mmCIF file of C-alpha atoms and ligand atoms in Angstrom:
data_model
loop_
_atom_site.group_PDB
_atom_site.id
_atom_site.type_symbol
_atom_site.label_atom_id
_atom_site.label_comp_id
_atom_site.label_asym_id
_atom_site.label_seq_id
_atom_site.Cartn_x
_atom_site.Cartn_y
_atom_site.Cartn_z
ATOM 1 C CA UNK A 1 0.000 0.000 0.000
ATOM 2 C CA UNK A 2 1.264 3.482 -0.829
ATOM 3 C CA UNK A 3 2.157 5.627 2.161
ATOM 4 C CA UNK A 4 0.816 9.130 2.626
ATOM 5 C CA UNK A 5 3.564 11.653 3.140
ATOM 6 C CA UNK A 6 3.291 15.361 3.898
ATOM 7 C CA UNK A 7 6.181 17.784 3.484
ATOM 8 C CA UNK A 8 6.976 20.832 5.595
ATOM 9 C CA UNK A 9 9.196 23.411 3.895
ATOM 10 C CA UNK A 10 9.967 27.088 4.422
ATOM 11 C CA UNK A 11 11.969 28.118 1.384
ATOM 12 C CA UNK A 12 13.590 27.060 -1.859
ATOM 13 C CA UNK A 13 12.326 23.490 -1.682
ATOM 14 C CA UNK A 14 14.977 21.724 -3.739
ATOM 15 C CA UNK A 15 14.818 18.708 -1.423
ATOM 16 C CA UNK A 16 11.036 18.738 -1.709
ATOM 17 C CA UNK A 17 11.501 18.697 -5.494
ATOM 18 C CA UNK A 18 13.815 15.687 -5.250
ATOM 19 C CA UNK A 19 11.152 13.858 -3.223
ATOM 20 C CA UNK A 20 8.376 14.793 -5.662
ATOM 21 C CA UNK A 21 10.480 13.499 -8.540
ATOM 22 C CA UNK A 22 11.289 10.231 -6.782
ATOM 23 C CA UNK A 23 7.579 9.708 -6.142
ATOM 24 C CA UNK A 24 6.721 10.503 -9.767
ATOM 25 C CA UNK A 25 9.409 8.082 -10.936
ATOM 26 C CA UNK A 26 7.871 5.347 -8.777
ATOM 27 C CA UNK A 27 11.020 5.063 -6.655
ATOM 28 C CA UNK A 28 9.224 6.039 -3.436
ATOM 29 C CA UNK A 29 5.986 4.071 -2.946
ATOM 30 C CA UNK A 30 4.047 7.032 -1.603
ATOM 31 C CA UNK A 31 1.747 9.871 -2.451
ATOM 32 C CA UNK A 32 2.548 13.407 -1.376
ATOM 33 C CA UNK A 33 -0.693 14.597 0.232
ATOM 34 C CA UNK A 34 0.364 18.136 1.163
ATOM 35 C CA UNK A 35 3.011 20.784 1.283
ATOM 36 C CA UNK A 36 2.683 22.677 4.536
ATOM 37 C CA UNK A 37 4.600 25.932 4.773
ATOM 38 C CA UNK A 38 4.999 28.669 7.361
ATOM 39 C CA UNK A 39 6.149 31.081 4.639
ATOM 40 C CA UNK A 40 3.706 32.395 2.024
ATOM 41 C CA UNK A 41 6.666 33.414 -0.160
ATOM 42 C CA UNK A 42 8.353 30.004 -0.177
ATOM 43 C CA UNK A 43 9.410 28.889 -3.657
ATOM 44 C CA UNK A 44 8.390 25.396 -2.546
ATOM 45 C CA UNK A 45 4.772 26.524 -3.098
ATOM 46 C CA UNK A 46 5.386 26.907 -6.817
ATOM 47 C CA UNK A 47 7.000 23.484 -6.927
ATOM 48 C CA UNK A 48 3.957 21.965 -5.196
ATOM 49 C CA UNK A 49 1.546 23.654 -7.569
ATOM 50 C CA UNK A 50 3.514 22.422 -10.578
ATOM 51 C CA UNK A 51 3.340 18.886 -9.215
ATOM 52 C CA UNK A 52 -0.331 19.059 -8.240
ATOM 53 C CA UNK A 53 0.416 18.781 -4.526
ATOM 54 C CA UNK A 54 -2.107 20.606 -2.298
ATOM 55 C CA UNK A 55 -0.570 23.580 -0.479
ATOM 56 C CA UNK A 56 -1.385 24.607 3.070
ATOM 57 C CA UNK A 57 0.037 27.967 4.127
ATOM 58 C CA UNK A 58 0.169 28.568 7.860
ATOM 59 C CA UNK A 59 1.731 31.991 7.863
ATOM 60 C CA UNK A 60 3.834 32.244 11.005
ATOM 61 C CA UNK A 61 3.715 36.049 10.916
ATOM 62 C CA UNK A 62 -0.080 36.064 11.126
ATOM 63 C CA UNK A 63 -0.179 34.385 14.569
ATOM 64 C CA UNK A 64 0.048 36.284 17.858
ATOM 65 C CA UNK A 65 2.399 33.728 19.400
ATOM 66 C CA UNK A 66 4.433 30.631 18.625
ATOM 67 C CA UNK A 67 1.959 28.609 20.696
ATOM 68 C CA UNK A 68 -0.965 29.709 18.527
ATOM 69 C CA UNK A 69 0.994 28.971 15.371
ATOM 70 C CA UNK A 70 1.890 25.492 16.631
ATOM 71 C CA UNK A 71 -1.739 24.765 17.463
ATOM 72 C CA UNK A 72 -2.741 25.546 13.880
ATOM 73 C CA UNK A 73 0.192 23.557 12.549
ATOM 74 C CA UNK A 74 -0.673 20.531 14.674
ATOM 75 C CA UNK A 75 -4.305 20.646 13.552
ATOM 76 C CA UNK A 76 -3.262 20.846 9.896
ATOM 77 C CA UNK A 77 -0.810 17.977 10.324
ATOM 78 C CA UNK A 78 -3.398 15.754 12.011
ATOM 79 C CA UNK A 79 -5.805 16.295 9.121
ATOM 80 C CA UNK A 80 -3.353 14.824 6.626
ATOM 81 C CA UNK A 81 -3.563 11.303 8.067
ATOM 82 C CA UNK A 82 0.044 11.008 6.952
ATOM 83 C CA UNK A 83 2.280 8.040 7.682
ATOM 84 C CA UNK A 84 5.307 10.326 7.493
ATOM 85 C CA UNK A 85 6.097 14.028 7.774
ATOM 86 C CA UNK A 86 9.145 15.204 5.902
ATOM 87 C CA UNK A 87 10.985 18.343 7.012
ATOM 88 C CA UNK A 88 12.582 19.623 3.824
ATOM 89 C CA UNK A 89 14.168 22.912 4.808
ATOM 90 C CA UNK A 90 11.533 23.672 7.434
ATOM 91 C CA UNK A 91 13.254 26.514 9.235
ATOM 92 C CA UNK A 92 11.501 26.381 12.604
ATOM 93 C CA UNK A 93 12.046 24.195 15.603
ATOM 94 C CA UNK A 94 8.994 21.975 16.018
ATOM 95 C CA UNK A 95 7.276 22.269 19.386
ATOM 96 C CA UNK A 96 6.915 19.373 21.820
ATOM 97 C CA UNK A 97 3.215 18.884 21.134
ATOM 98 C CA UNK A 98 3.841 18.291 17.434
ATOM 99 C CA UNK A 99 6.804 16.000 18.073
ATOM 100 C CA UNK A 100 4.860 13.976 20.628
ATOM 101 C CA UNK A 101 1.855 13.661 18.322
ATOM 102 C CA UNK A 102 3.954 11.907 15.661
ATOM 103 C CA UNK A 103 6.676 9.797 17.304
ATOM 104 C CA UNK A 104 9.013 8.189 14.760
ATOM 105 C CA UNK A 105 6.929 9.699 11.999
ATOM 106 C CA UNK A 106 8.906 12.878 11.292
ATOM 107 C CA UNK A 107 12.195 12.947 9.381
ATOM 108 C CA UNK A 108 14.566 15.818 8.759
ATOM 109 C CA UNK A 109 17.574 16.455 6.547
ATOM 110 C CA UNK A 110 20.488 18.334 8.020
ATOM 111 C CA UNK A 111 23.428 19.640 5.948
ATOM 112 C CA UNK A 112 26.169 18.264 8.194
ATOM 113 C CA UNK A 113 27.421 14.947 9.483
ATOM 114 C CA UNK A 114 25.605 14.787 12.810
ATOM 115 C CA UNK A 115 26.286 14.919 15.662
ATOM 116 C CA UNK A 116 28.678 17.630 14.424
ATOM 117 C CA UNK A 117 27.434 21.087 13.512
ATOM 118 C CA UNK A 118 23.836 21.110 14.654
ATOM 119 C CA UNK A 119 21.566 24.122 14.222
ATOM 120 C CA UNK A 120 21.823 26.744 11.530
ATOM 121 C CA UNK A 121 24.587 27.022 8.915
ATOM 122 C CA UNK A 122 26.004 23.512 9.238
ATOM 123 C CA UNK A 123 28.098 24.039 6.124
ATOM 124 C CA UNK A 124 29.583 27.310 7.416
ATOM 125 C CA UNK A 125 30.386 25.654 10.734
ATOM 126 C CA UNK A 126 32.172 22.829 8.892
ATOM 127 C CA UNK A 127 34.294 25.237 6.812
ATOM 128 C CA UNK A 128 35.167 27.340 9.840
ATOM 129 C CA UNK A 129 36.067 24.322 11.946
ATOM 130 C CA UNK A 130 38.384 23.035 9.243
ATOM 131 C CA UNK A 131 37.022 19.513 8.871
ATOM 132 C CA UNK A 132 38.189 17.622 5.782
ATOM 133 C CA UNK A 133 34.963 15.654 5.303
ATOM 134 C CA UNK A 134 31.438 17.060 5.451
ATOM 135 C CA UNK A 135 28.041 15.819 4.357
ATOM 136 C CA UNK A 136 24.383 15.432 5.190
ATOM 137 C CA UNK A 137 22.269 13.419 7.592
ATOM 138 C CA UNK A 138 18.689 12.191 7.415
ATOM 139 C CA UNK A 139 17.310 11.482 10.862
ATOM 140 C CA UNK A 140 14.125 10.949 12.801
ATOM 141 C CA UNK A 141 13.031 14.010 14.736
ATOM 142 C CA UNK A 142 12.890 13.834 18.496
ATOM 143 C CA UNK A 143 12.722 16.493 21.188
ATOM 144 C CA UNK A 144 16.330 17.548 20.871
ATOM 145 C CA UNK A 145 17.515 19.656 17.966
ATOM 146 C CA UNK A 146 19.160 17.635 15.158
ATOM 147 C CA UNK A 147 19.533 14.739 17.531
ATOM 148 C CA UNK A 148 17.113 11.909 16.660
ATOM 149 C CA UNK A 149 18.110 8.441 15.392
ATOM 150 C CA UNK A 150 20.148 8.632 12.182
ATOM 151 C CA UNK A 151 18.752 6.923 9.078
ATOM 152 C CA UNK A 152 21.350 7.732 6.410
ATOM 153 C CA UNK A 153 24.417 9.894 5.960
ATOM 154 C CA UNK A 154 26.440 10.785 2.883
ATOM 155 C CA UNK A 155 29.794 12.476 2.920
ATOM 156 C CA UNK A 156 31.694 14.778 0.586
ATOM 157 C CA UNK A 157 35.267 16.100 0.744
ATOM 158 C CA UNK A 158 35.950 19.629 1.922
ATOM 159 C CA UNK A 159 38.357 21.133 -0.620
ATOM 160 C CA UNK A 160 41.200 23.530 0.020
ATOM 161 C CA UNK A 161 39.486 26.604 -1.443
ATOM 162 C CA UNK A 162 35.928 25.830 -0.295
ATOM 163 C CA UNK A 163 33.723 28.507 1.190
ATOM 164 C CA UNK A 164 30.303 28.008 2.713
ATOM 165 C CA UNK A 165 28.559 28.256 -0.667
ATOM 166 C CA UNK A 166 30.760 25.883 -2.614
ATOM 167 C CA UNK A 167 30.581 23.301 0.168
ATOM 168 C CA UNK A 168 26.807 23.725 0.480
ATOM 169 C CA UNK A 169 26.453 23.088 -3.247
ATOM 170 C CA UNK A 170 28.467 19.860 -3.046
ATOM 171 C CA UNK A 171 26.479 18.682 -0.016
ATOM 172 C CA UNK A 172 23.163 19.545 -1.678
ATOM 173 C CA UNK A 173 23.872 17.121 -4.531
ATOM 174 C CA UNK A 174 24.094 14.364 -1.927
ATOM 175 C CA UNK A 175 21.033 15.615 -0.030
ATOM 176 C CA UNK A 176 18.960 15.165 -3.155
ATOM 177 C CA UNK A 177 19.933 11.483 -3.279
ATOM 178 C CA UNK A 178 20.005 10.732 0.423
ATOM 179 C CA UNK A 179 16.617 12.160 1.388
ATOM 180 C CA UNK A 180 14.539 10.303 -1.237
ATOM 181 C CA UNK A 181 16.447 7.121 -0.407
ATOM 182 C CA UNK A 182 15.694 7.405 3.320
ATOM 183 C CA UNK A 183 12.040 8.163 2.605
ATOM 184 C CA UNK A 184 11.856 5.182 0.273
ATOM 185 C CA UNK A 185 13.218 2.918 3.028
ATOM 186 C CA UNK A 186 10.619 4.275 5.446
ATOM 187 C CA UNK A 187 7.810 3.793 2.945
ATOM 188 C CA UNK A 188 8.945 0.228 2.283
ATOM 189 C CA UNK A 189 8.731 -0.466 6.044
ATOM 190 C CA UNK A 190 12.434 -1.236 6.121
ATOM 191 C CA UNK A 191 13.456 0.960 9.052
ATOM 192 C CA UNK A 192 13.520 -0.432 12.583
ATOM 193 C CA UNK A 193 14.429 1.817 15.501
ATOM 194 C CA UNK A 194 16.237 0.235 18.453
ATOM 195 C CA UNK A 195 16.983 2.986 20.961
ATOM 196 C CA UNK A 196 18.890 5.471 18.913
ATOM 197 C CA UNK A 197 20.067 2.947 16.335
ATOM 198 C CA UNK A 198 18.148 2.682 13.071
ATOM 199 C CA UNK A 199 18.359 -0.779 11.506
ATOM 200 C CA UNK A 200 17.804 -1.036 7.775
ATOM 201 C CA UNK A 201 16.153 -4.324 6.894
HETATM 202 C C1 GRF B 301 19.032 22.068 2.987
HETATM 203 O O1 GRF B 301 20.400 22.354 3.002
HETATM 204 C C2 GRF B 301 18.656 21.167 4.144
HETATM 205 O O2 GRF B 301 19.679 20.291 4.496
HETATM 206 C C3 GRF B 301 18.407 22.153 5.264
HETATM 207 O O3 GRF B 301 17.806 23.252 4.650
HETATM 208 C C4 GRF B 301 18.179 23.316 3.290
HETATM 209 C C5 GRF B 301 16.922 23.345 2.493
HETATM 210 O O4 GRF B 301 17.147 23.496 1.117
HETATM 211 N N1 GRF B 301 17.613 21.550 6.314
HETATM 212 P P1 GRF B 301 15.939 23.298 0.119
HETATM 213 O O5 GRF B 301 14.835 24.249 0.575
HETATM 214 O O6 GRF B 301 15.509 21.866 0.184
HETATM 215 O O7 GRF B 301 16.464 23.661 -1.236
#
């Protein structure tokens, strides 16, 4: 049976696009039931419209508080009856209520090899730290930022003359492979979580 997945994105949406394309190609056995965005100007909206994916805008700026925003977000997420929520460049930290409502049902992609360089600007942190290998991580979302059980990681070299942008570009190429692959494994029921270890069956 095809899984129902819903995507949360705040911006450019290139990872969202990679997921849409993998679904269209039949690589991921799923249907994308919604794009949910906190940003009415997100380019991801155009990508959703082009792919015929319903768009739900929950404009963060229109809510009096984060709590009110999260209430609306949670209600919208519940309506989707999704098996999986995919954070594809969703630029807010999800609140506890949302995380608790969907245990082991939310995945995120982070542009660094976790547990290094959590939070914003993972690629900049990697360049500034001077690591020789960088990459991306797909992980389940738990209460701690960029900390849940790791599903897949891909690495790339950091080159002598790299800056944040050139490294980000190289990592992004891998993100676009890694994220659809992790989502495919989830949708094929091939991921088992034992504590913080994800077993791929
Ligand atoms: C990616 O680098 C992703 O790892 C991070 O946010 C960025 C989103 O890019 N979480 P895009 O919107 O998917 O193009």
